[in-house]
Coordinates of C-alpha atoms in Angstrom, one line a residue:
M775 CA 104.5 83.5 95.9
T776 CA 105.3 83.4 99.7
T777 CA 103.2 81.3 102.1
L778 CA 101.7 84.5 103.5
D779 CA 100.6 85.6 100.0
M780 CA 98.9 82.1 99.5
E781 CA 97.2 82.2 102.8
Q782 CA 95.9 85.8 101.9
K783 CA 94.6 84.5 98.5
F784 CA 93.0 81.5 100.3
Q785 CA 91.1 83.8 102.8
E786 CA 89.9 85.9 99.9
R787 CA 88.3 82.8 98.3
I788 CA 86.8 81.9 101.7
D789 CA 85.3 85.5 102.0
A790 CA 84.0 85.3 98.4
E791 CA 82.1 82.0 99.4
E792 CA 84.1 79.8 97.1
R793 CA 84.3 76.1 98.0
I794 CA 87.6 74.6 98.8
E795 CA 88.2 71.2 97.1
P796 CA 90.7 68.5 97.9
K797 CA 93.2 69.4 95.3
D798 CA 93.2 73.1 96.1
W799 CA 95.9 74.6 98.2
M800 CA 95.0 75.1 101.9
P801 CA 96.9 76.1 105.0
E802 CA 98.0 73.2 106.9
K803 CA 96.0 74.4 110.1
Y804 CA 92.9 74.5 107.9
R805 CA 93.5 70.9 106.9
Q806 CA 94.1 69.7 110.5
T807 CA 91.1 71.6 111.8
L808 CA 88.9 69.8 109.2
I809 CA 90.5 66.5 110.0
R810 CA 89.8 66.9 113.8
Q811 CA 86.2 68.2 113.3
I812 CA 85.2 65.7 110.5
S813 CA 86.7 62.6 112.2
Q814 CA 85.2 63.6 115.5
H815 CA 81.9 63.8 113.7
A816 CA 82.3 60.5 112.0
H817 CA 83.3 58.8 115.4
S818 CA 80.3 60.3 117.0
E819 CA 78.0 58.7 114.4
I820 CA 79.6 55.3 114.9
V821 CA 79.8 55.3 118.7
G822 CA 76.2 56.7 118.7
M823 CA 74.9 53.5 117.3
L824 CA 75.6 51.7 120.6
P825 CA 73.2 53.4 123.0
E826 CA 70.3 52.8 120.4
G827 CA 71.4 49.5 119.2
N828 CA 71.1 48.3 122.7
W829 CA 67.3 48.6 122.5
I830 CA 66.6 47.0 119.1
T831 CA 65.6 43.7 120.4
R832 CA 63.7 45.2 123.3
A833 CA 61.4 47.6 121.2
P834 CA 57.8 47.3 122.1
N835 CA 56.5 46.2 118.7
L836 CA 57.5 45.5 115.2
R837 CA 57.0 49.1 113.9
R838 CA 59.3 50.6 116.6
K839 CA 61.8 47.8 116.0
T840 CA 62.1 48.4 112.3
A841 CA 62.2 52.1 112.7
L842 CA 65.0 51.9 115.3
L843 CA 66.9 49.3 113.2
A844 CA 66.7 51.7 110.1
K845 CA 67.9 54.6 112.3
V846 CA 70.9 52.7 113.5
Q847 CA 71.8 51.7 110.0
D848 CA 71.5 55.4 108.9
E849 CA 74.0 56.4 111.7
A850 CA 76.5 53.8 110.2
G851 CA 76.1 55.3 106.8
H852 CA 76.7 58.8 108.2
G853 CA 80.0 57.6 109.8
L854 CA 81.0 56.2 106.4
Y855 CA 80.2 59.5 104.4
L856 CA 82.2 61.4 107.0
Y857 CA 85.3 59.1 107.1
A858 CA 85.3 59.3 103.2
A859 CA 85.2 63.1 103.4
A860 CA 88.1 63.2 105.9
E861 CA 90.1 60.9 103.7
T862 CA 90.1 63.5 101.0
L863 CA 92.3 65.6 103.4
G864 CA 95.1 63.0 103.2
I865 CA 94.5 60.9 106.4
S866 CA 93.4 57.2 106.1
R867 CA 90.4 55.6 107.7
D868 CA 92.7 53.2 109.6
E869 CA 94.5 56.0 111.1
M870 CA 91.3 57.8 112.3
I871 CA 90.0 54.6 113.8
S872 CA 93.3 54.0 115.6
Q873 CA 93.1 57.6 117.1
L874 CA 89.5 56.8 118.3
H875 CA 90.5 53.6 119.9
S876 CA 93.6 55.0 121.5
G877 CA 91.6 57.9 123.0
E878 CA 93.5 60.5 121.0
A879 CA 90.4 61.4 119.0
K880 CA 87.2 62.4 120.7
Y881 CA 83.5 61.9 120.0
S882 CA 80.4 63.6 121.3
N883 CA 80.0 63.7 125.1
I884 CA 76.3 62.7 124.8
F885 CA 77.1 59.1 123.8
N886 CA 78.8 58.4 127.1
Y887 CA 75.5 58.4 129.0
P888 CA 73.4 55.3 129.5
T889 CA 69.9 54.5 127.8
L890 CA 68.0 53.2 130.8
T891 CA 64.4 53.1 129.5
W892 CA 62.6 52.9 126.2
A893 CA 61.7 56.5 126.5
D894 CA 65.4 57.3 126.0
M895 CA 64.9 56.3 122.3
G896 CA 62.5 59.1 121.8
T897 CA 64.5 61.5 123.9
I898 CA 67.6 60.9 121.9
G899 CA 65.7 61.5 118.7
W900 CA 64.2 64.7 119.9
L901 CA 67.0 66.2 122.0
V902 CA 70.3 64.6 120.8
D903 CA 69.3 64.5 117.1
G904 CA 67.7 67.9 117.5
A905 CA 70.9 69.3 118.8
A906 CA 72.9 67.5 116.0
I907 CA 70.6 69.2 113.4
M908 CA 71.3 72.7 115.0
N909 CA 75.0 72.0 114.6
Q910 CA 74.8 70.3 111.2
V911 CA 72.5 72.2 109.0
P912 CA 75.0 75.2 108.9
L913 CA 77.7 72.7 107.8
C914 CA 76.0 72.2 104.5
R915 CA 77.4 75.6 103.8
C916 CA 80.8 74.7 105.1
S917 CA 83.8 76.1 103.0
Y918 CA 85.1 72.6 102.4
G919 CA 83.3 71.0 99.6
P920 CA 83.3 67.3 100.5
Y921 CA 82.2 67.9 104.1
A922 CA 79.4 70.3 102.9
R923 CA 78.1 67.9 100.3
A924 CA 78.1 64.9 102.8
M925 CA 76.1 66.9 105.2
V926 CA 73.3 67.5 102.9
R927 CA 72.1 63.8 103.0
V928 CA 73.1 63.5 106.7
C929 CA 70.8 66.4 107.7
K930 CA 67.9 65.0 105.7
E931 CA 68.1 61.8 107.5
E932 CA 68.8 63.4 110.9
S933 CA 65.8 65.6 110.5
F934 CA 63.7 62.5 110.0
H935 CA 65.2 60.8 113.1
Q936 CA 64.3 63.9 115.1
R937 CA 60.7 63.8 114.0
Q938 CA 60.6 60.1 114.7
G939 CA 61.8 60.6 118.3
F940 CA 59.3 63.4 118.9
E941 CA 56.5 61.2 117.7
L942 CA 57.5 58.4 120.1
L943 CA 57.6 60.9 123.0
L944 CA 54.2 62.3 121.9
T945 CA 52.8 58.9 122.1
L946 CA 54.2 58.4 125.6
S947 CA 52.9 61.7 126.6
K948 CA 49.3 60.5 125.8
G949 CA 49.8 57.2 127.5
T950 CA 49.5 55.9 131.0
K951 CA 50.7 57.6 134.1
E952 CA 53.8 55.3 134.2
Q953 CA 54.6 56.2 130.5
R954 CA 54.3 59.9 131.1
E955 CA 56.6 59.6 134.2
M956 CA 59.1 57.5 132.2
L957 CA 59.1 60.3 129.5
Q958 CA 59.7 63.1 132.0
E959 CA 62.5 61.1 133.9
S960 CA 64.3 60.4 130.5
V961 CA 64.1 64.2 129.5
N962 CA 65.5 65.1 133.0
R963 CA 68.5 62.9 132.4
F964 CA 69.3 64.0 128.9
W965 CA 68.6 67.7 128.9
W966 CA 71.8 68.9 130.3
P967 CA 74.1 66.6 128.4
S968 CA 72.3 67.6 125.2
M969 CA 73.0 71.3 126.0
M970 CA 76.7 70.4 126.3
M971 CA 76.7 68.9 122.8
F972 CA 77.4 72.3 121.3
G973 CA 80.7 72.4 123.0
P974 CA 82.2 74.9 125.6
S975 CA 81.0 78.5 125.8
D976 CA 82.6 80.8 123.2
T977 CA 84.9 82.3 125.7
D978 CA 86.4 78.8 126.4
S979 CA 86.4 77.4 122.8
P980 CA 89.9 77.3 121.4
H981 CA 88.8 76.7 117.8
T982 CA 85.6 78.7 117.2
A983 CA 87.0 82.0 116.2
Q984 CA 89.4 80.5 113.5
S985 CA 86.7 78.1 112.3
M986 CA 84.4 81.0 111.9
K987 CA 86.9 83.0 109.9
W988 CA 87.5 80.0 107.6
K989 CA 83.6 79.5 107.4
I990 CA 84.0 75.9 108.5
K991 CA 81.4 77.0 111.1
R992 CA 78.7 79.6 110.5
F993 CA 77.5 80.1 114.1
T994 CA 79.2 80.1 117.4
N995 CA 78.6 77.4 120.1
D996 CA 76.6 79.7 122.2
E997 CA 74.5 80.9 119.3
L998 CA 73.5 77.4 118.4
R999 CA 72.8 76.5 122.0
Q1000 CA 70.4 79.4 122.3
K1001 CA 68.5 78.4 119.1
F1002 CA 68.2 74.9 120.6
V1003 CA 66.7 76.2 123.9
D1004 CA 64.3 78.4 122.2
V1005 CA 62.9 75.5 120.0
C1006 CA 62.8 72.9 122.7
A1007 CA 61.2 75.1 125.4
E1008 CA 58.2 75.5 122.9
Q1009 CA 58.1 71.8 121.9
A1010 CA 58.1 70.8 125.5
K1011 CA 54.7 72.4 125.9
T1012 CA 53.3 70.1 123.2
L1013 CA 54.7 67.1 125.2
N1014 CA 53.2 68.4 128.4
I1015 CA 56.5 68.1 130.3
T1016 CA 58.8 70.5 132.0
L1017 CA 62.5 70.9 131.2
P1018 CA 64.8 70.4 134.3
D1019 CA 66.0 74.0 134.5
P1020 CA 64.3 76.2 137.1
D1021 CA 65.9 79.3 135.5
L1022 CA 64.3 78.7 132.2
K1023 CA 62.0 81.6 131.3
W1024 CA 61.1 83.8 128.4
N1025 CA 63.0 87.0 128.2
E1026 CA 60.9 89.6 126.3
E1027 CA 63.7 92.0 125.9
R1028 CA 66.1 89.6 124.4
G1029 CA 63.5 87.7 122.5
H1030 CA 65.0 84.5 123.7
Y1031 CA 64.7 82.0 126.6
D1032 CA 67.1 82.5 129.5
F1033 CA 68.4 79.3 130.9
G1034 CA 70.5 78.2 133.9
A1035 CA 74.3 77.6 134.3
I1036 CA 75.7 74.4 132.7
D1037 CA 78.0 72.2 134.7
W1038 CA 81.1 72.5 132.6
D1039 CA 83.1 70.4 135.2
E1040 CA 80.9 67.5 134.2
F1041 CA 81.4 68.3 130.4
W1042 CA 85.2 68.2 130.6
R1043 CA 85.1 65.1 132.9
V1044 CA 83.2 63.3 130.4
V1045 CA 85.3 64.5 127.4
K1046 CA 88.5 63.4 129.3
G1047 CA 87.0 59.9 129.6
D1048 CA 85.5 59.8 133.0
G1049 CA 81.8 59.7 132.0
P1050 CA 79.2 57.0 133.0
C1051 CA 79.8 54.9 129.9
N1052 CA 83.1 56.1 128.3
R1053 CA 85.0 52.9 129.1
E1054 CA 82.0 50.7 128.0
R1055 CA 81.5 52.6 124.6
L1056 CA 85.1 52.6 123.6
G1057 CA 85.6 49.0 124.8
A1058 CA 82.6 47.9 122.6
R1059 CA 84.0 49.7 119.6
V1060 CA 87.4 48.1 120.0
R1061 CA 85.9 44.7 120.3
A1062 CA 83.8 45.2 117.3
H1063 CA 86.8 46.3 115.3
E1064 CA 88.9 43.4 116.3
E1065 CA 86.1 40.8 115.8
G1066 CA 85.6 42.3 112.3
A1067 CA 89.1 41.9 111.3
W1068 CA 88.4 38.7 109.3
V1069 CA 85.8 40.5 107.2
R1070 CA 88.2 43.3 106.3
E1071 CA 90.9 40.8 105.5
A1072 CA 88.5 38.7 103.3
A1073 CA 87.3 41.8 101.4
T1074 CA 91.0 42.9 100.8
A1075 CA 91.9 39.4 99.6
F1076 CA 88.9 39.4 97.3
A1077 CA 89.6 42.8 95.8
A1078 CA 93.2 41.8 95.2
K1079 CA 92.2 38.5 93.5
E1080 CA 89.6 40.4 91.3
A1081 CA 92.3 43.0 90.3
Q1082 CA 94.6 40.2 89.4
R1083 CA 91.9 38.4 87.3
R1084 CA 91.1 41.6 85.4
Q1085 CA 94.7 42.2 84.8
V1086 CA 95.1 38.7 83.3
A1087 CA 92.1 39.2 81.2
E1088 CA 93.4 42.5 79.8
L1089 CA 96.7 40.9 78.9
R1090 CA 95.0 38.1 77.1
E1091 CA 92.9 40.6 75.2
A1092 CA 96.1 42.6 74.2
V1093 CA 97.7 39.4 72.9

């Protein structure tokens, strides 16, 4: 069977909604596309711990502190699930982390923006996790089995994070004048970067068409962005705030909200490493990795010693 025949059979499986598993034959481009997407997703979860971890010790009370601590721990778990899913495609975790630290691999643009006030913890939950959910729920039906299964738990926890963030903002919206102003200012800063989280417009996205054909993705970037706007525009009314877009308005004919132009120059500038916190975030990850080397070495040595002990025990039993 030729490679062309195998690719045709593969596409037939995709079209029939069959799940592709690690030991199944797959086109090399399919494998590489998944590695790029899953590793980028994993990196985003890990780097995403930094803006929120910065506020754990400054949370206003014990309830908020424990909730934020639990959320940051969840993000670490998400990264681990996703690294494990990517490893089934033949790439090692060490290689993926090396690609992140060298700048070869990317992570979500949103995590290169600073968290300046406590309100940002709620805004990240509402907007950033809300955008993530829009992206991730369809991935539960991704054609690649390990990725799809990992996303089931990730989405459940992200949905909780989104509700948690909205509750925090709702509390601020009913607070003092200063708290309401802090809420509005935070949303003003994070709205447009959150809109960019879905990636470039469909006409400028080099991967969308093929990912849709392979059913790695189920919706285009622009379709997901529109859903996000429609939901947030209504939720903003409950928070008694305005979204920082003078062109945002309901379009009766379309049945959707119209919205203004996105600054794609800013998006690409941040993606290429020139955002407000790119160097700070990557530097923090590299330092953490280097400072944790002794833990990895100790764990490896312990595992080797345990394997040797079991081997000796088995030999003694055989004798």
